Coordinates of C-alpha atoms and ligand atoms in Angstrom, one line a residue:
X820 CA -27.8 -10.3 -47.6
X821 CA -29.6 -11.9 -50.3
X822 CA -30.3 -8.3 -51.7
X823 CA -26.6 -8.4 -52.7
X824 CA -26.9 -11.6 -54.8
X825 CA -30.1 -10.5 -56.2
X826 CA -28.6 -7.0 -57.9
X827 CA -25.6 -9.1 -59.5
X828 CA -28.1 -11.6 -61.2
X829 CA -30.8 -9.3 -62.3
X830 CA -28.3 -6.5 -63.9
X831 CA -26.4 -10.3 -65.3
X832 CA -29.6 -11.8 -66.5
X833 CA -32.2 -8.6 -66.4
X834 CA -35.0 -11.0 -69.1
X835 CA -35.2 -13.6 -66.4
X836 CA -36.2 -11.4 -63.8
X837 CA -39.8 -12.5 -64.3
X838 CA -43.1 -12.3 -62.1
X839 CA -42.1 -15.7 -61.1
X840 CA -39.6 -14.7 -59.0
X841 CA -41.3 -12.2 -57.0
X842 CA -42.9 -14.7 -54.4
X843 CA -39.8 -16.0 -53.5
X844 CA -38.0 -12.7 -53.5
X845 CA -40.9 -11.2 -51.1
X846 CA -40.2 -14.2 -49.1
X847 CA -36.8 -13.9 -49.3
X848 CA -36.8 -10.5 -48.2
X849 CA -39.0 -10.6 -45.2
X850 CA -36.5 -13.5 -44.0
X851 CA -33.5 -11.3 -44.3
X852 CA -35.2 -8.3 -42.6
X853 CA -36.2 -11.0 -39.5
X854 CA -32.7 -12.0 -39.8
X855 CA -31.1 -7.9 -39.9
X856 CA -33.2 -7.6 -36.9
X857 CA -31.5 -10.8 -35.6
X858 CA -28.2 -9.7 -35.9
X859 CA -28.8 -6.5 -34.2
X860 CA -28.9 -8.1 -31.4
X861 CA -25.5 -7.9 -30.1
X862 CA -23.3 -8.6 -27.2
X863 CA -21.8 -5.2 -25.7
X864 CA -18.5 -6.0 -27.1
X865 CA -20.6 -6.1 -30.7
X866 CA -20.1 -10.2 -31.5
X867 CA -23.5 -11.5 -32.5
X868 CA -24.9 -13.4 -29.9
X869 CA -23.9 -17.1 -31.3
X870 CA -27.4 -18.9 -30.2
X871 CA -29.2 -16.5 -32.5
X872 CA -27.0 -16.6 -35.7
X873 CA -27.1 -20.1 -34.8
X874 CA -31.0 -20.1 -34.8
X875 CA -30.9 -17.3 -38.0
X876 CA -29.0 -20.1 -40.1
X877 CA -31.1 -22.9 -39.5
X878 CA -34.4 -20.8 -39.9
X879 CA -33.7 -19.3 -42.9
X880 CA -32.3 -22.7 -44.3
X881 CA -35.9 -24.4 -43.5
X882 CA -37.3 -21.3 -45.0
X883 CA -35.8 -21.3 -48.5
X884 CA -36.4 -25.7 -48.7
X885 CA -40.4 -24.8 -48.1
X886 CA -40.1 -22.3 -51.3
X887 CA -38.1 -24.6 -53.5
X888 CA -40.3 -27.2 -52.9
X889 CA -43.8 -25.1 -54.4
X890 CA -41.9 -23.4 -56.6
X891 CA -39.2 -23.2 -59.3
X892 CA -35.9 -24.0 -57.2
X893 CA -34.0 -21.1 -56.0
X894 CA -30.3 -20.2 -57.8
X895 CA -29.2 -19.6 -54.2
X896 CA -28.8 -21.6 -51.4
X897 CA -29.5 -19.8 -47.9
X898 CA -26.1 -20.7 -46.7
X899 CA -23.6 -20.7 -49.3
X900 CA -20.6 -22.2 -48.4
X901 CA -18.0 -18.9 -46.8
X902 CA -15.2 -18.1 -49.7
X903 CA -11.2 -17.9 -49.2
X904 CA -9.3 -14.9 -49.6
X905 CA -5.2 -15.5 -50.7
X906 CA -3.4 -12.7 -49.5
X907 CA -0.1 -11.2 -50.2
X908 CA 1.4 -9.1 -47.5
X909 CA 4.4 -7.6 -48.5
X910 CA 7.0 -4.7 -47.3
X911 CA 10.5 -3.5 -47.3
X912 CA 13.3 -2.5 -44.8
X913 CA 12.2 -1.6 -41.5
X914 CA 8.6 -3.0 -42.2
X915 CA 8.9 -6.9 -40.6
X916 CA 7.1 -5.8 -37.6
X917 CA 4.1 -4.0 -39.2
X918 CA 4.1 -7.6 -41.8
X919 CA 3.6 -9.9 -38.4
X920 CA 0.9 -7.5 -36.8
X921 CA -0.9 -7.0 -40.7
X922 CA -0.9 -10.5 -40.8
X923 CA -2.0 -11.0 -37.1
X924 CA -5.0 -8.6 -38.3
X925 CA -5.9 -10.4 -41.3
X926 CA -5.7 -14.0 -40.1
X927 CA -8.2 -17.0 -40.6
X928 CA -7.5 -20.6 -40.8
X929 CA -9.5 -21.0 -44.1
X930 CA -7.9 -18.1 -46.1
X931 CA -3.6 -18.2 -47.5
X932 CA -1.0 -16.2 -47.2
X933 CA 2.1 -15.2 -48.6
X934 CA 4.7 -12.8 -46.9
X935 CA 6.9 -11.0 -48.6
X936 CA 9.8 -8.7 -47.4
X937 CA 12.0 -7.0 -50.3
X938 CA 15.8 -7.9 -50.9
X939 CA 16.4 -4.4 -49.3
X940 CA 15.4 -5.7 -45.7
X941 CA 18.5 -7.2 -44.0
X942 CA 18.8 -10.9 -43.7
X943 CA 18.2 -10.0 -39.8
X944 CA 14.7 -9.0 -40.4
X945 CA 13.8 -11.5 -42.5
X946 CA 14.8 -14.2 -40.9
X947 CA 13.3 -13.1 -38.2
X948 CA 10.1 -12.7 -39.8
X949 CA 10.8 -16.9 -40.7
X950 CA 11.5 -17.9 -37.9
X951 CA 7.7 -16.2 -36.6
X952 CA 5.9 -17.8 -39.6
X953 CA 7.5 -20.8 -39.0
X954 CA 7.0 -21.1 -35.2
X955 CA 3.5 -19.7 -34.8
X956 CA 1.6 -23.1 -33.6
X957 CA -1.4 -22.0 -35.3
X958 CA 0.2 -21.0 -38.8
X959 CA 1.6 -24.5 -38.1
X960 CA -1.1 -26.4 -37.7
X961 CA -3.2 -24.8 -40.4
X962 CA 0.3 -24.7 -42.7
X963 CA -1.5 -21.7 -44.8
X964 CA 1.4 -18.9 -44.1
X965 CA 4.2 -18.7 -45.9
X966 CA 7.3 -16.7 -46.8
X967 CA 8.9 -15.8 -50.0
X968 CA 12.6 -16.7 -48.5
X969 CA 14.3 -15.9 -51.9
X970 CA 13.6 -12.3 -51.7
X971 CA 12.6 -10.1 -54.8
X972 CA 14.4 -6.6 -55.7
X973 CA 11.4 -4.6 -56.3
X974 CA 11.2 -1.1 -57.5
X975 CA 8.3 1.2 -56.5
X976 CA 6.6 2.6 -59.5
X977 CA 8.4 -0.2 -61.2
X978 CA 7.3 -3.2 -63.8
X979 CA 9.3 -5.7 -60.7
X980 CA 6.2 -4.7 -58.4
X981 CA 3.8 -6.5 -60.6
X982 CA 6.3 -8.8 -61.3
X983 CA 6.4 -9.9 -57.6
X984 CA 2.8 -9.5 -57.4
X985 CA 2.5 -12.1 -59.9
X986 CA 4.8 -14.4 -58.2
X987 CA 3.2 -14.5 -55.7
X988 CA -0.3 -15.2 -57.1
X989 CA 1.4 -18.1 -58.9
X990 CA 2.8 -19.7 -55.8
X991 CA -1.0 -19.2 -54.2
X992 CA -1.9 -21.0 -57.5
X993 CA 0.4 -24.1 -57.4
X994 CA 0.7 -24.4 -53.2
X995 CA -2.9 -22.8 -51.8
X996 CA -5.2 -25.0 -52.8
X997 CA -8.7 -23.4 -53.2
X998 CA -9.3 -20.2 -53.4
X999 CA -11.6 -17.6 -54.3
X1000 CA -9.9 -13.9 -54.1
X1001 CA -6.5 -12.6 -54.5
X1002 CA -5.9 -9.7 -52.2
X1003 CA -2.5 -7.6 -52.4
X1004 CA -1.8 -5.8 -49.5
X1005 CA 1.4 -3.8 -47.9
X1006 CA 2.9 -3.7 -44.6
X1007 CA 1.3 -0.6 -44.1
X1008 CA -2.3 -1.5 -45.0
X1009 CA -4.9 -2.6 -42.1
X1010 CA -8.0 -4.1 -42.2
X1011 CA -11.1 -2.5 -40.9
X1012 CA -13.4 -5.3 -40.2
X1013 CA -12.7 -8.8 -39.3
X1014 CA -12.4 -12.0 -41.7
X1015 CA -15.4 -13.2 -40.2
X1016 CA -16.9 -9.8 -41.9
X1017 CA -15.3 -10.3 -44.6
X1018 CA -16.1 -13.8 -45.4
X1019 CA -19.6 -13.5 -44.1
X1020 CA -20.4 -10.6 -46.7
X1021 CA -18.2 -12.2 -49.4
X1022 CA -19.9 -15.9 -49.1
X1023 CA -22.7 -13.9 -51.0
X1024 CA -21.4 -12.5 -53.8
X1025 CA -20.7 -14.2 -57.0
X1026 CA -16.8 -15.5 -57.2
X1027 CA -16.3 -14.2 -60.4
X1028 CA -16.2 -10.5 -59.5
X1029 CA -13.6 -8.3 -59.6
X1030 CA -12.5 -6.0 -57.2
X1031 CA -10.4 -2.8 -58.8
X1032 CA -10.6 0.7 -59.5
X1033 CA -10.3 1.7 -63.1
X1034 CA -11.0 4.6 -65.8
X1035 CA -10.0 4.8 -69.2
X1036 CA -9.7 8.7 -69.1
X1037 CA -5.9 9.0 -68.4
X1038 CA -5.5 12.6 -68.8
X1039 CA -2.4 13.6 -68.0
X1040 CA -1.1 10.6 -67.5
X1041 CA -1.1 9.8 -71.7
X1042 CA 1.8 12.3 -71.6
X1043 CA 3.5 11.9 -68.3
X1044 CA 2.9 7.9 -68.1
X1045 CA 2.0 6.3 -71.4
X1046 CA 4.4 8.0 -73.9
X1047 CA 7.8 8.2 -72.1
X1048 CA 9.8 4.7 -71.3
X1049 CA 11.5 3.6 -68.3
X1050 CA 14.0 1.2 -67.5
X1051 CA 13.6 -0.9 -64.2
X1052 CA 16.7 -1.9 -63.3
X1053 CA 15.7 -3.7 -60.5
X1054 CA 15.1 -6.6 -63.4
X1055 CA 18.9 -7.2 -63.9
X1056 CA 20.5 -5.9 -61.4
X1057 CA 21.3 -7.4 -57.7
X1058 CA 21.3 -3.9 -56.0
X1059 CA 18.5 -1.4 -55.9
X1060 CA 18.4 1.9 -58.5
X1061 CA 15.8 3.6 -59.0
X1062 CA 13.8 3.9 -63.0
X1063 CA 15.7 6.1 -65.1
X1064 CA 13.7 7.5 -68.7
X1065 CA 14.6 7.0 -72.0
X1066 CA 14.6 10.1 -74.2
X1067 CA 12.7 8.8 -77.0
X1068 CA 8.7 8.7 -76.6
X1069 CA 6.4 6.2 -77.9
X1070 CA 2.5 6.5 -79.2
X1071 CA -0.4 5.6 -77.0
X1072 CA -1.4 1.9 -77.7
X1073 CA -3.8 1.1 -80.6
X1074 CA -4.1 -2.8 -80.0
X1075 CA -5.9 -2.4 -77.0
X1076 CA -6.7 0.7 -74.9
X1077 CA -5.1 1.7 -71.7
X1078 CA -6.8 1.7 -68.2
X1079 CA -5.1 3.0 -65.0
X1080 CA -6.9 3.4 -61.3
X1081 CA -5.7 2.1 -57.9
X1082 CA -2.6 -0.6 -57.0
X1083 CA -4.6 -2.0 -54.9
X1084 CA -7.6 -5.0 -55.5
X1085 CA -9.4 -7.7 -54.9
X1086 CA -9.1 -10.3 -57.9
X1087 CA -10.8 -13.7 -58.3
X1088 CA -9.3 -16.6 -58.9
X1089 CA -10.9 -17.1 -62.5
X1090 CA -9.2 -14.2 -63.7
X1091 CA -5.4 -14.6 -61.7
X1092 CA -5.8 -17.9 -63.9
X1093 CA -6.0 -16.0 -66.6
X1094 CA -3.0 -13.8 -66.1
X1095 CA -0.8 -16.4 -64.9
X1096 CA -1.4 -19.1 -67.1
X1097 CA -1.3 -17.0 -70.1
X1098 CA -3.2 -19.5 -72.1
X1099 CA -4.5 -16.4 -73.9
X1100 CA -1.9 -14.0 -75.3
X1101 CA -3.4 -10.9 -73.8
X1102 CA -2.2 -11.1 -70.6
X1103 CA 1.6 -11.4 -71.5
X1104 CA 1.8 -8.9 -74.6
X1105 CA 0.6 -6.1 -71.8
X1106 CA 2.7 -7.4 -69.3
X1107 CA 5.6 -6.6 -71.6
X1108 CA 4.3 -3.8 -72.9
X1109 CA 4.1 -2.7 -69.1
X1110 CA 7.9 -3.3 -68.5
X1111 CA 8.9 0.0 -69.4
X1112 CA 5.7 1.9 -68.2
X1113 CA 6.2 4.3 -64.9
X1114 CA 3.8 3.1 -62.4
X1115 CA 3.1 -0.4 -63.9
X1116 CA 0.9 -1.7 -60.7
X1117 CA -1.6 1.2 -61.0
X1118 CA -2.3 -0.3 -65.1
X1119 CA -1.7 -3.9 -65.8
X1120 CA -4.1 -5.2 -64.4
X1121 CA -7.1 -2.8 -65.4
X1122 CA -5.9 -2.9 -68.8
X1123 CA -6.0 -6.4 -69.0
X1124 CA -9.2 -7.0 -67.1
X1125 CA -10.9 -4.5 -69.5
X1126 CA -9.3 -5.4 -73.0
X1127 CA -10.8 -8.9 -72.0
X1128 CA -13.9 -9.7 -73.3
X1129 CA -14.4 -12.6 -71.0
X1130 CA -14.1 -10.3 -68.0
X1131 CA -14.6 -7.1 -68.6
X1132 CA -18.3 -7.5 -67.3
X1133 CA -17.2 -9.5 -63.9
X1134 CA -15.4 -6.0 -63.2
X1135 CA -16.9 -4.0 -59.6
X1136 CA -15.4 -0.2 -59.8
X1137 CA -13.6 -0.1 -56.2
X1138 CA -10.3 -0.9 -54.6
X1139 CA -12.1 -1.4 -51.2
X1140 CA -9.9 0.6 -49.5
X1141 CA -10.1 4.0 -47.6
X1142 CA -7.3 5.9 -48.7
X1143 CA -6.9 10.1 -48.0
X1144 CA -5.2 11.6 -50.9
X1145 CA -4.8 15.3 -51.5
X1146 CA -7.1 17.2 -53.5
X1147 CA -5.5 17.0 -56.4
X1148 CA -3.8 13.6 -55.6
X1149 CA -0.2 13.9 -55.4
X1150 CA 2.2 10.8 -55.2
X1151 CA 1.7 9.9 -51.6
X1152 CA -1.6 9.3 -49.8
X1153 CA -1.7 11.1 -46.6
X1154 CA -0.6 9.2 -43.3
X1155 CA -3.7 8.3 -41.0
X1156 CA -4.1 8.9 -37.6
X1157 CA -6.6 9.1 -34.7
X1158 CA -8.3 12.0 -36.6
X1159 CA -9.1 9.4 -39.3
X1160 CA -10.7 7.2 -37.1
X1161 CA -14.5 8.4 -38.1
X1162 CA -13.9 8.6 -42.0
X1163 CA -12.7 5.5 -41.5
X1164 CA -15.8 3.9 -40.0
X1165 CA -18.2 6.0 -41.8
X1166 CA -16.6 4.9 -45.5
X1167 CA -17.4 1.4 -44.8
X1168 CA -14.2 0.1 -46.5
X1169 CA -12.6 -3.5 -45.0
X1170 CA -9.5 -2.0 -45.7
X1171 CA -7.3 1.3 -45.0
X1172 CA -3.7 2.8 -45.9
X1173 CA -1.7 4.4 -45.2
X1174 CA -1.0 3.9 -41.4
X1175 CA 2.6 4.9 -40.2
X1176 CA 4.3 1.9 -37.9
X1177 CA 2.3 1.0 -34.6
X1178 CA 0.6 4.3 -34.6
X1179 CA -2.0 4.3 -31.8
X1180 CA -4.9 4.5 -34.6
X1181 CA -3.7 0.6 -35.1
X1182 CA -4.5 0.2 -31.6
X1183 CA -8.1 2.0 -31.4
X1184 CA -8.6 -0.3 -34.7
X1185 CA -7.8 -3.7 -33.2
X1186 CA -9.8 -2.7 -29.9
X1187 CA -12.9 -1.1 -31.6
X1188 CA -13.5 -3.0 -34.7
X1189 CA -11.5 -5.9 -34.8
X1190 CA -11.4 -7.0 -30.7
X1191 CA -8.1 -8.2 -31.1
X1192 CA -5.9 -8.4 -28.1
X1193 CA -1.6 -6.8 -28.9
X1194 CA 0.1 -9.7 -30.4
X1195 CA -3.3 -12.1 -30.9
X1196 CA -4.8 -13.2 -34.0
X1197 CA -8.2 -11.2 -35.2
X1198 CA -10.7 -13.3 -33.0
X1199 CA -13.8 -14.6 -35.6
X1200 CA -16.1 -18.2 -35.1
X1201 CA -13.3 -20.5 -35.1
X1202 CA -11.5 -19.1 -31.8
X1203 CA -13.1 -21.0 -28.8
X1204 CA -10.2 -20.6 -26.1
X1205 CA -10.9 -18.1 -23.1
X1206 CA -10.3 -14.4 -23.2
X1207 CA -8.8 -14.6 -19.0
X1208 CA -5.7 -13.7 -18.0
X1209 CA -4.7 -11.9 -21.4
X1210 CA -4.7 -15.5 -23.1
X1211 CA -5.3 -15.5 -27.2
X1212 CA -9.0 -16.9 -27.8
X1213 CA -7.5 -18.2 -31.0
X1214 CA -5.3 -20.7 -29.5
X1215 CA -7.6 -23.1 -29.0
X1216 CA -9.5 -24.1 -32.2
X1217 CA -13.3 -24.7 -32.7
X1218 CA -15.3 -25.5 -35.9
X1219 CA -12.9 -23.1 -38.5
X1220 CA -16.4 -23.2 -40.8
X1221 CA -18.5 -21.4 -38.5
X1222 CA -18.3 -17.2 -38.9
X1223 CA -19.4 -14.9 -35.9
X1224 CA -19.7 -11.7 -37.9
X1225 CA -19.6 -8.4 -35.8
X1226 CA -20.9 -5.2 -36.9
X1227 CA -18.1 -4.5 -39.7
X1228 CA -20.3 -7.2 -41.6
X1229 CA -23.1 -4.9 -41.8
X1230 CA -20.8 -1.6 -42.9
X1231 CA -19.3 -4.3 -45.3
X1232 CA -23.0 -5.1 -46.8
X1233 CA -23.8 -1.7 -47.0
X1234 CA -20.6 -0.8 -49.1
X1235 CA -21.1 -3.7 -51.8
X1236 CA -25.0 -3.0 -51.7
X1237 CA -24.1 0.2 -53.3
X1238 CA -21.1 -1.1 -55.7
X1239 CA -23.4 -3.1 -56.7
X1240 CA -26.8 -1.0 -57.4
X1241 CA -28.3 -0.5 -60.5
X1242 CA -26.8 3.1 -60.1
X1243 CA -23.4 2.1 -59.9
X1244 CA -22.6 -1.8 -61.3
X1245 CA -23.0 -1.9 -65.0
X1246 CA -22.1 2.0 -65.6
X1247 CA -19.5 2.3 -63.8
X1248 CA -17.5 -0.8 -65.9
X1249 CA -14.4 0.1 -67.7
X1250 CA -15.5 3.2 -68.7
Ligands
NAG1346 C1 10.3 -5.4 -33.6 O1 9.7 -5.6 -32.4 C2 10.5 -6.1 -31.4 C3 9.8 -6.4 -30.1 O2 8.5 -7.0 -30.4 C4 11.6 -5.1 -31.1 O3 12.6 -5.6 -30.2 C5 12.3 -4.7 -32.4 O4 13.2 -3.7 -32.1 C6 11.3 -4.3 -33.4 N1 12.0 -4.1 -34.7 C7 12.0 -2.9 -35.3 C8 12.8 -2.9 -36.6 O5 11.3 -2.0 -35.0
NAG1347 C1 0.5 -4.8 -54.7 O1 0.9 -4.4 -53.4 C2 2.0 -3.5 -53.3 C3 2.2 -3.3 -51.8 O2 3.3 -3.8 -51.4 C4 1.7 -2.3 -54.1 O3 2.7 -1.3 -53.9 C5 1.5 -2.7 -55.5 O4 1.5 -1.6 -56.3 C6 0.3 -3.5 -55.6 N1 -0.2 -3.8 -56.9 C7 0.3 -4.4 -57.9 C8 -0.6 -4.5 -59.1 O5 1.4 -5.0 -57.8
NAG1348 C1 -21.1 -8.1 -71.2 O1 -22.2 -7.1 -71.1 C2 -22.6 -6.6 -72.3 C3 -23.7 -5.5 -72.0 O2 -24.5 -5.9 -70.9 C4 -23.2 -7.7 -73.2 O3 -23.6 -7.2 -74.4 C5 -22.1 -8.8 -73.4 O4 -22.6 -9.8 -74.1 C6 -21.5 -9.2 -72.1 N1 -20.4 -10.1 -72.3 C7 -20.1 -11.3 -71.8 C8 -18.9 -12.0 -72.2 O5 -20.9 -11.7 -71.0
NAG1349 C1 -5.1 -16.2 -14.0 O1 -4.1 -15.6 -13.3 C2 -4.2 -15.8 -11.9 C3 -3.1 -14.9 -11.2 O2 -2.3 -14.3 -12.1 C4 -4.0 -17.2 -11.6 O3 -4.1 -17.4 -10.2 C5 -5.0 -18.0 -12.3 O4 -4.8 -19.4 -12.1 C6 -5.0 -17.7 -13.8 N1 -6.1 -18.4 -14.5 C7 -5.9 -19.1 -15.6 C8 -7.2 -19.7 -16.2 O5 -4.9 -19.2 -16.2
NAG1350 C1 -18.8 -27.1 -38.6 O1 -19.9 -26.2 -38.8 C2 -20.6 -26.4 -40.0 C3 -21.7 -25.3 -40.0 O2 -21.2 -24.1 -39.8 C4 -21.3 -27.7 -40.0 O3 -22.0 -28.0 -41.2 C5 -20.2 -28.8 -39.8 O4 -20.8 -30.1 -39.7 C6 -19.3 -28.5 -38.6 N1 -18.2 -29.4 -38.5 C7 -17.9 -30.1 -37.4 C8 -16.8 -31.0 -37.5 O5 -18.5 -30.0 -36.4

């Protein structure tokens, strides 16, 4: 794990990578290759056996206090503290069931959530989707779901998509307390490992990184995207219509250059700031140049992240998602099914889209890599209760601070391990 710290700081500091460090390092290794070994050493359903992690922690802890205490003091402590994601789950008519089970899938007590279901769901549906945030007793007693009850009118391909996106970063801002990452997901997304992967792998990473897929070689899209204008009606009207084009054309941008890549990311909490507040003017002269841009979400945010000097180096070339598109890409990604299932697995992605509603690949997904029972909450460290009788191990709450990682952690690790390689980091940034 330590190997994925290591690659961030050398390519950030590469002069201060001196002999100095190699005792520690060696040291450091041969600890994390007892500790691989360690977690290998599963239980048949593939949770870590808990007295071993247990023992890994506390070992490797004693380890590192030994080395600091010879030698210059290490700029990582064995244990960092686990991260929390803020997540926006969000979908349309017809999708308040796949929003509850997303959500079911993506749950821990440490992370937030929004919810958000699009003023073209009926009233029905979302109050039904209310009434299940509001009554779940653990949402309750952790208070860290909630609903966007004043639905937006969003647009698909349209500027009102980022424009709910951002809302709902800025009530994460204002009501979530800490955070570290900003994840925007659909109803039709599913996670592939479980939080406890997720923050497991995550607690070693720098919280400055950026999680998004970018180039700067637009291609086509510099005559089909950036040069004709739209008009999103969804910003003034109350009923939905789709973008219609404006016959006049305008340049490409010469006051900053335009990036485009995936709508989906992970972004950290520095850089959300950033965009929200607007303290700097970047962020809110491409916004508006963005409201009359077809396809806004797959743009805004690489084009700010990369015209920003400040952040432009915290970028990591990925959307972390397994997504099948057609070869070449057409508008929609292809539907997955059980067919998928291996690609899946084998891409080492936390996350995958797009899944039609409760299709059995869901099912295989929550029994195979996320052991979560229909209707139950992703199990991770924190879920003490029994598994008998079909109850939820999650409704009875242990130490939410302690992470059982299962074996998506180590597909996780090995995914990052290579975003992060000297091959790929550094020359893969908004190029
Ligand atoms: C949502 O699930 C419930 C049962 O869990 C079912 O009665 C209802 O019809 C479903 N709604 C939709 C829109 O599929
Ligand atoms: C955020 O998530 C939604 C899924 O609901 C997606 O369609 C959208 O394009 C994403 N990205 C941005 C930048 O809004
Ligand atoms: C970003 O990285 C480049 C090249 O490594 C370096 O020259 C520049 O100073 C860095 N910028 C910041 C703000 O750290
Ligand atoms: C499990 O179910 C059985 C019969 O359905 C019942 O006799 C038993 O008490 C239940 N155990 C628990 C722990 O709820
Ligand atoms: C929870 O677990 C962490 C270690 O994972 C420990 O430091 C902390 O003291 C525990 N808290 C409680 C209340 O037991």
């Amino acid at each position: 794990m330590k190997k994925l710290k290591t690659y961030y700081l050398h390519l950030r500091h590469p002069t201060t990578m001196e002999r100095k460090w190699i005792f520690p390092l060696a040291i450091g290794s041969i600890v994390s290759l007892f500790l691989l070994f360690l977690t290998t050493l599963t239980s048949p359903d593939g949770t870590p056996l808990l007295p071993l992690y247990r023992y890994y922690s506390s070992y490797s802890a004693a380890a590192n206090v030994f080395v600091e205490s010879k030698l210059k003091p290490l700029p990582i402590s064995a244990v960092p503290p686990p991260p929390r994601f803020a997540y926006l789950i969000s979908g349309s008519a017809g999708d308040g069931n796949m929003t509850k089970r997303t959500l079911q899938a993506l749950y821990h007590p440490n992370n937030q959530y929004v919810v958000h279901l699009d003023a073209e769901s009926s009233p029905e549906e979302r109050l039904d989707l209310r009434n299940y945030v509001t009554n779940h007793p653990i949402f309750n007693k952790f208070k860290n779901v909630r609903m966007i009850t004043k639905a937006n009118l969003v647009t698909y391909r349209g500027p009102t998509m980022v424009a709910n996106t951002l809302h709902a970063a800025a009530i994460l801002l204002k009501e979530g307390g800490e955070w570290d990452w900003f994840i925007n997901l659909s109803a039709s997304d599913y996670p592939l490992v479980t939080q406890d992967d997720l923050l497991h792998t995550f607690s070693y990473l720098p919280r400055d990184l950026n999680f998004i897929d970018h180039t700067s070689k637009i291609g086509w899209k510099e005559f089909q995207r950036a040069k004709p204008i739209i008009i999103d009606p969804g910003l003034y009207m109350t009923k939905k219509a789709d973008v219609f084009w404006i016959t006049q054309r305008r340049s490409v941008p010469t006051a900053f250059k335009l990036f485009t890549g995936s709508a989906w990311m992970a972004l950290s909490r520095p850089f959300i700031d950033f965009c929200v507040w607007g303290w700097d003017n970047l962020p809110r002269t491409v916004l508006m140049y963005y409201a009359n841009f077809i396809s806004s979400p797959e743009g805004y945010f690489h084009t700010v992240v990369c015209n920003a000097q400040e952040f432009r180096n915290t970028t990591v070339n990925s959307d972390l998602h397994f997504i099948s598109w057609d070869n070449p890409p057409k508008q929609h990604p292809h539907y997955l099914t059980l067919d998928d299932m291996q690609r899946m697995v084998d891409s080492n992605a936390p996350f995958a889209r797009k899944f039609p509603r409760e299709d059995p690949v869901l099912d295989k997904i929550d029994s195979e890599l996320l052991f979560r029972g229909k209707g139950m909450l992703v199990p991770g460290g924190w879920c003490v209760g029994s598994r008998k009788n079909g109850t939820d191990p999650c409704s009875v709450t242990g130490n939410i601070t302690v992470l059982r990682p299962t074996a998506g952690a180590k597909r996780l690790e090995k995914l990052i391990g290579s975003l992060l390689s000297n091959e790929n980091f550094r020359s893969n940034q908004c190029i």
